[in-house]
mmCIF file of C-alpha atoms and ligand atoms in Angstrom:
data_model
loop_
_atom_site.group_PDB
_atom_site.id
_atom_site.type_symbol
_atom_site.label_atom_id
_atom_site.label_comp_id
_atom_site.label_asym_id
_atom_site.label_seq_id
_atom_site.Cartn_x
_atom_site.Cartn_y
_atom_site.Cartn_z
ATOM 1 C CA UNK A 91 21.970 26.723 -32.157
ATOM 2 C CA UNK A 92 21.307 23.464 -33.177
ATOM 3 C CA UNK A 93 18.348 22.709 -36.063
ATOM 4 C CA UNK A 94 14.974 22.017 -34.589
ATOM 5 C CA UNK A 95 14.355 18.484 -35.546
ATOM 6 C CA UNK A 96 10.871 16.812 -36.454
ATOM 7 C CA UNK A 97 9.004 14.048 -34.334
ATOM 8 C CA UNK A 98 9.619 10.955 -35.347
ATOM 9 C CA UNK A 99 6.943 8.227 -35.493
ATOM 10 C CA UNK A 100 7.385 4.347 -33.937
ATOM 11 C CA UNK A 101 4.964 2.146 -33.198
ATOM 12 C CA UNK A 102 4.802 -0.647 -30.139
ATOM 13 C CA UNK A 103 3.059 -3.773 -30.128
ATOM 14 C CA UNK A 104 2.139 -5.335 -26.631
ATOM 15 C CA UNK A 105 1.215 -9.326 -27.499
ATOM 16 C CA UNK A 106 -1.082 -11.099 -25.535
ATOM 17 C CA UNK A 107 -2.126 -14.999 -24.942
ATOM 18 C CA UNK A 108 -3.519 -17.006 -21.750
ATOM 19 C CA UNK A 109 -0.966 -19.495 -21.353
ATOM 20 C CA UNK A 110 -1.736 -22.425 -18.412
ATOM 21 C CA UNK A 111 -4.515 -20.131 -17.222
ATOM 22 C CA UNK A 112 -2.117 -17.306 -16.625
ATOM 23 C CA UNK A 113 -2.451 -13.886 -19.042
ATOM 24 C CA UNK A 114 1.166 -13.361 -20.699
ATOM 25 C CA UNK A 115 2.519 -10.763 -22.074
ATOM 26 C CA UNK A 116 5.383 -11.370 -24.781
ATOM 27 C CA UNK A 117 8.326 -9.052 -24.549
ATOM 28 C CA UNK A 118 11.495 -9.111 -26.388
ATOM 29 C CA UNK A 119 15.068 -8.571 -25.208
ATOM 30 C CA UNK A 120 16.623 -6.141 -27.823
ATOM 31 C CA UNK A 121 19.663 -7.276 -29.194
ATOM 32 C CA UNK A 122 20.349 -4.277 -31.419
ATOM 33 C CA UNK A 123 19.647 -0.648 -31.909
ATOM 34 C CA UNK A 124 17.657 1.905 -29.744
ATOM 35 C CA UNK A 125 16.741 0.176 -26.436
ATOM 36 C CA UNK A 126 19.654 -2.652 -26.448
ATOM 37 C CA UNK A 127 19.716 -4.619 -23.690
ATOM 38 C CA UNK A 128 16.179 -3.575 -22.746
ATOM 39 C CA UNK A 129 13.154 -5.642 -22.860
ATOM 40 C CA UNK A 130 10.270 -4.455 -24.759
ATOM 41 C CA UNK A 131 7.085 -4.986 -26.869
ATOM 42 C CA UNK A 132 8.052 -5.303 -30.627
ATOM 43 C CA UNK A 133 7.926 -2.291 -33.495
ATOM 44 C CA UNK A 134 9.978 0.236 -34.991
ATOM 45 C CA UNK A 135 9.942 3.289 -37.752
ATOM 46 C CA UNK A 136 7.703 3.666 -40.546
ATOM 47 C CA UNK A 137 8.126 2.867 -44.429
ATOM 48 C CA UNK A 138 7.065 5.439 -46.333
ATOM 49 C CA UNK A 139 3.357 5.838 -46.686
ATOM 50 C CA UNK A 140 2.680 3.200 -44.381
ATOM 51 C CA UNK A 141 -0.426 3.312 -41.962
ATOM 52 C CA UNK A 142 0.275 2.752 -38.535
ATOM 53 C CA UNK A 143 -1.369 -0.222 -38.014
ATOM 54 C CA UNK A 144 0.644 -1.380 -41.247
ATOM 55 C CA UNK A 145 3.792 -0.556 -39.659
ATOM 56 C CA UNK A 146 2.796 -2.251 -36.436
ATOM 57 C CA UNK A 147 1.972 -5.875 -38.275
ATOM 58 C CA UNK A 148 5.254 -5.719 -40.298
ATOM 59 C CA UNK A 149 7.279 -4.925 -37.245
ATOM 60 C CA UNK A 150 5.766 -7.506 -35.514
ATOM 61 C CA UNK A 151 6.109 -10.266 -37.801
ATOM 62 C CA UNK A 152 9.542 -9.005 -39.006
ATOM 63 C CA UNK A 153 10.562 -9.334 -35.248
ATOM 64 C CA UNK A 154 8.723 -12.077 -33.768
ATOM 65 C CA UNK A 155 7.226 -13.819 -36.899
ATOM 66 C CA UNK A 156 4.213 -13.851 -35.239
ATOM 67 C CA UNK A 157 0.607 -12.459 -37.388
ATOM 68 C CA UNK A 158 -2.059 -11.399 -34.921
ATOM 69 C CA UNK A 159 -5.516 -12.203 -35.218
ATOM 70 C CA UNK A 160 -6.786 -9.229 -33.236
ATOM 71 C CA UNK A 161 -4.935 -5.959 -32.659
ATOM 72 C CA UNK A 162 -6.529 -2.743 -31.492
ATOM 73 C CA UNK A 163 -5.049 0.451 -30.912
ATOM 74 C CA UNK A 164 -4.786 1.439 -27.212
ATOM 75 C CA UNK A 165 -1.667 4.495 -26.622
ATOM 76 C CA UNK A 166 -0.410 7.249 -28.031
ATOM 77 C CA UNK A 167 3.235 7.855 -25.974
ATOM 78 C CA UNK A 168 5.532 11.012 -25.999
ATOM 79 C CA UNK A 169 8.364 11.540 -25.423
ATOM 80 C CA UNK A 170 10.869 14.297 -24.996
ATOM 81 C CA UNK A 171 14.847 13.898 -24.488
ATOM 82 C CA UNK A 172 16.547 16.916 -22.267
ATOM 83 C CA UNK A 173 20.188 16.614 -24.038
ATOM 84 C CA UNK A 174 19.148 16.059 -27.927
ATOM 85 C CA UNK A 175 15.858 18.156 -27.885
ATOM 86 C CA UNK A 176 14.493 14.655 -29.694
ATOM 87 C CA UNK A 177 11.198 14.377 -30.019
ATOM 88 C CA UNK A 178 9.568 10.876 -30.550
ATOM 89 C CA UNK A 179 5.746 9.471 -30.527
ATOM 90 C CA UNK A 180 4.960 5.613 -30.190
ATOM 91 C CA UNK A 181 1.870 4.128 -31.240
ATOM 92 C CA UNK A 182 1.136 1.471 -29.009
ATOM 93 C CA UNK A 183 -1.118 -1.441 -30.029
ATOM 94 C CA UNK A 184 -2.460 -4.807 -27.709
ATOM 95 C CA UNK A 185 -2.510 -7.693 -30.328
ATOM 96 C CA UNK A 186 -3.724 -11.694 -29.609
ATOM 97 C CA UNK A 187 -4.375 -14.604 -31.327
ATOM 98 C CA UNK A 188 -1.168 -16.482 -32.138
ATOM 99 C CA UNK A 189 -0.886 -19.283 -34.217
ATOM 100 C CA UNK A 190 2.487 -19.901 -33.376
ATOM 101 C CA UNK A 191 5.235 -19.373 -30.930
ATOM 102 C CA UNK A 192 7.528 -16.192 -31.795
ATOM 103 C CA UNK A 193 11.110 -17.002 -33.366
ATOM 104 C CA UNK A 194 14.394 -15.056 -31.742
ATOM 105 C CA UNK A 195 15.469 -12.870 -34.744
ATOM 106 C CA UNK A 196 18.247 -10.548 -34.992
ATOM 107 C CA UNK A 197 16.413 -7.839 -33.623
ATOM 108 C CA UNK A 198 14.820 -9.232 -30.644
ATOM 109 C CA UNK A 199 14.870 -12.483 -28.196
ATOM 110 C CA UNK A 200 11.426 -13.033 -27.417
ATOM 111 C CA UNK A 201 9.888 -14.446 -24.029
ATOM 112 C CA UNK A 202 6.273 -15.168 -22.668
ATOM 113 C CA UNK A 203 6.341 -13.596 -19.238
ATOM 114 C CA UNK A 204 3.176 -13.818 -16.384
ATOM 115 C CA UNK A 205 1.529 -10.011 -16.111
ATOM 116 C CA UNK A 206 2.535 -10.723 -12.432
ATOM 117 C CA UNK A 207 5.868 -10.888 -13.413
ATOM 118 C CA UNK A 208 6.888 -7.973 -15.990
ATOM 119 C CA UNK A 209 10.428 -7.482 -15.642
ATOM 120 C CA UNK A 210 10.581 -3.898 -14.972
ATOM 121 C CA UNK A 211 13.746 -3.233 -13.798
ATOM 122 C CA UNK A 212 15.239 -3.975 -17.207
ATOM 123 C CA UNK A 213 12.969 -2.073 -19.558
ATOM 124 C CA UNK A 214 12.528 1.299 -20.257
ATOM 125 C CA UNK A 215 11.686 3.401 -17.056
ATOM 126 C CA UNK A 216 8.830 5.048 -19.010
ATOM 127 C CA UNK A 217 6.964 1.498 -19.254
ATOM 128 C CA UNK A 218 6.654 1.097 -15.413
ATOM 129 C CA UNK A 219 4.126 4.167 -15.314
ATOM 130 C CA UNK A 220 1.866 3.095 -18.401
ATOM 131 C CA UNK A 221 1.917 -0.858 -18.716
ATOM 132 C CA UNK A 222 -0.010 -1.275 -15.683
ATOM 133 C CA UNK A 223 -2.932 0.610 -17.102
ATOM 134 C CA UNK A 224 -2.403 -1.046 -20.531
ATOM 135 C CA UNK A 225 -2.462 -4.598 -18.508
ATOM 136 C CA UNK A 226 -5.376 -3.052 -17.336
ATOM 137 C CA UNK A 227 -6.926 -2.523 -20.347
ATOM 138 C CA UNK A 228 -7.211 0.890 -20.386
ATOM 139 C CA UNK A 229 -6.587 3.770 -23.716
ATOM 140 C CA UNK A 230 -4.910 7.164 -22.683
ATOM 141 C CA UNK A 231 -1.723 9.525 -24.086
ATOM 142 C CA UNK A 232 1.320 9.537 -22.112
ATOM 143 C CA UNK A 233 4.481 11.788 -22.332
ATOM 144 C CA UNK A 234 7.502 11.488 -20.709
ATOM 145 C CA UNK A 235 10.930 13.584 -20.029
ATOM 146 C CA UNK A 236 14.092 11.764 -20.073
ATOM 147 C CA UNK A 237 16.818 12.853 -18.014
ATOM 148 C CA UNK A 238 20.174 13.750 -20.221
ATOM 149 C CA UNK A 239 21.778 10.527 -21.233
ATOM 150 C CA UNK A 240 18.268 9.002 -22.079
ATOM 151 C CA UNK A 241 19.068 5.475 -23.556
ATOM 152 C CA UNK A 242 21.659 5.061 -20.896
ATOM 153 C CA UNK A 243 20.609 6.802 -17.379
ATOM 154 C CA UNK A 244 16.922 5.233 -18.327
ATOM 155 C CA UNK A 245 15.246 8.186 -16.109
ATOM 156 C CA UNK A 246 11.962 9.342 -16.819
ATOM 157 C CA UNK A 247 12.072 12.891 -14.265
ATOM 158 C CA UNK A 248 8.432 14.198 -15.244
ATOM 159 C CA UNK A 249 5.389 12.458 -16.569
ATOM 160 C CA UNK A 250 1.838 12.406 -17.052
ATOM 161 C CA UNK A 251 -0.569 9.909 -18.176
ATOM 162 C CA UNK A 252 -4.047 10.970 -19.741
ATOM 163 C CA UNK A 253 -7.193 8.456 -20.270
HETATM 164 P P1 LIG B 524 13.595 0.396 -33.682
HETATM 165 O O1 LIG B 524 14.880 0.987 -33.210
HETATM 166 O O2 LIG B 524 13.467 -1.068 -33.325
HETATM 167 O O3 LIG B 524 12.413 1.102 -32.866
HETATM 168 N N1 LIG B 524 10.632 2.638 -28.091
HETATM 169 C C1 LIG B 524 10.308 2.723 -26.783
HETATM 170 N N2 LIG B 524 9.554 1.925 -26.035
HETATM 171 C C2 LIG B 524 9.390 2.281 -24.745
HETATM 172 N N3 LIG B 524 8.627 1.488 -23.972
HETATM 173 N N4 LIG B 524 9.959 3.373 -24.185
HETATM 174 C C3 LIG B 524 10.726 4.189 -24.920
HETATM 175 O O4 LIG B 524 11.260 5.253 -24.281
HETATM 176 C C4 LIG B 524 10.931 3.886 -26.282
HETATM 177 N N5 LIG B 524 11.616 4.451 -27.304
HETATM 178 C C5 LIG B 524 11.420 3.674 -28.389
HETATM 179 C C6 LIG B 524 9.548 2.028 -30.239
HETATM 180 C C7 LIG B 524 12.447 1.289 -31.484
HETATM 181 C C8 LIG B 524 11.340 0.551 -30.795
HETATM 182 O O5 LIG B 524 11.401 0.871 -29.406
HETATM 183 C C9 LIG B 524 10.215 1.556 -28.995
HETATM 184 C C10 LIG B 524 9.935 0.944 -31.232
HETATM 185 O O6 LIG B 524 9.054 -0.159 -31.064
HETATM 186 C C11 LIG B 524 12.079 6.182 -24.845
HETATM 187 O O7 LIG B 524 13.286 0.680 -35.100
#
């Protein structure tokens, strides 16, 4: 039998701006790491004895180099792996108030894109049943099963989203 491992903590930042009167949401294309090939909002592990919020400014600015000027938490997401027995919870901010435009970095390949135009078929499959009530502007917990093969078959087979 294989050791019970702990949760481990992330945290997601969704980035915000009204661009040519249209609301856009910046999303990365992952060049490296969990999620390759995937695009997503911008965050990562903790340091130690780092707050959340902490954690979510440094990923951001390590990965975009972009500082919000507002950023409130909204999400708290689960989720649980069916192979590995992994257990992981993401911390999902919304942040806006650039200064800036976001810089490609070796982490992540940043693009504005309309909230009319998410591209969903290349993100995580988990993101298609929560963004639309974070676009929303709603707060609630998620969790989510991945099938076996997580990363790879992308396929979330039970779910439930709380307010
Ligand atoms: P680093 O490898 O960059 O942290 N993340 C997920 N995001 C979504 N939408 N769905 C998932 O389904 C995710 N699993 C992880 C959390 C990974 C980054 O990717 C997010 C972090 O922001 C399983 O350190």
């Amino acid at each position: 039998v294989e050791a019970i491992g702990s949760i481990k903590d992330y945290t997601l930042v969704e980035c915000f701006r009204t661009h040519e009167g249209k609301r856009q949401l910046l999303l990365g294309m992952k060049k490296r790491g969990f999620g390759v090939g995937k695009w997503n909002g911008f965050g990562g592990k903790f340091d130690a004895g780092e707050t959340v919020r902490d954690c979510a400014l440094r990923e951001l600015e390590e990965e975009s180099g972009l500082v919000p000027e507002r950023m409130e938490w909204r999400a708290q997401l689960l989720f649980t792996f069916r192979d590995s027995g992994k257990l992981m919870r993401v911390h999902v901010f919304a942040a806006e108030g650039f200064a800036g435009e976001p810089v490609e970095t070796e982490e992540m390949a940043p693009r504005w894109f309309d909230v009319d135009a998410i591209p969903y078929a290349e993100m995580w499959h988990d993101d298609t049943f929560w963004l639309p009530r974070f676009l929303a502007g709603e707060r609630f917990e998620g969790w989510f099963d991945y099938a076996a093969g997580g990363e790879a078959t992308n396929r979330v087979l039970a779910h439930e989203v709380v307010p």
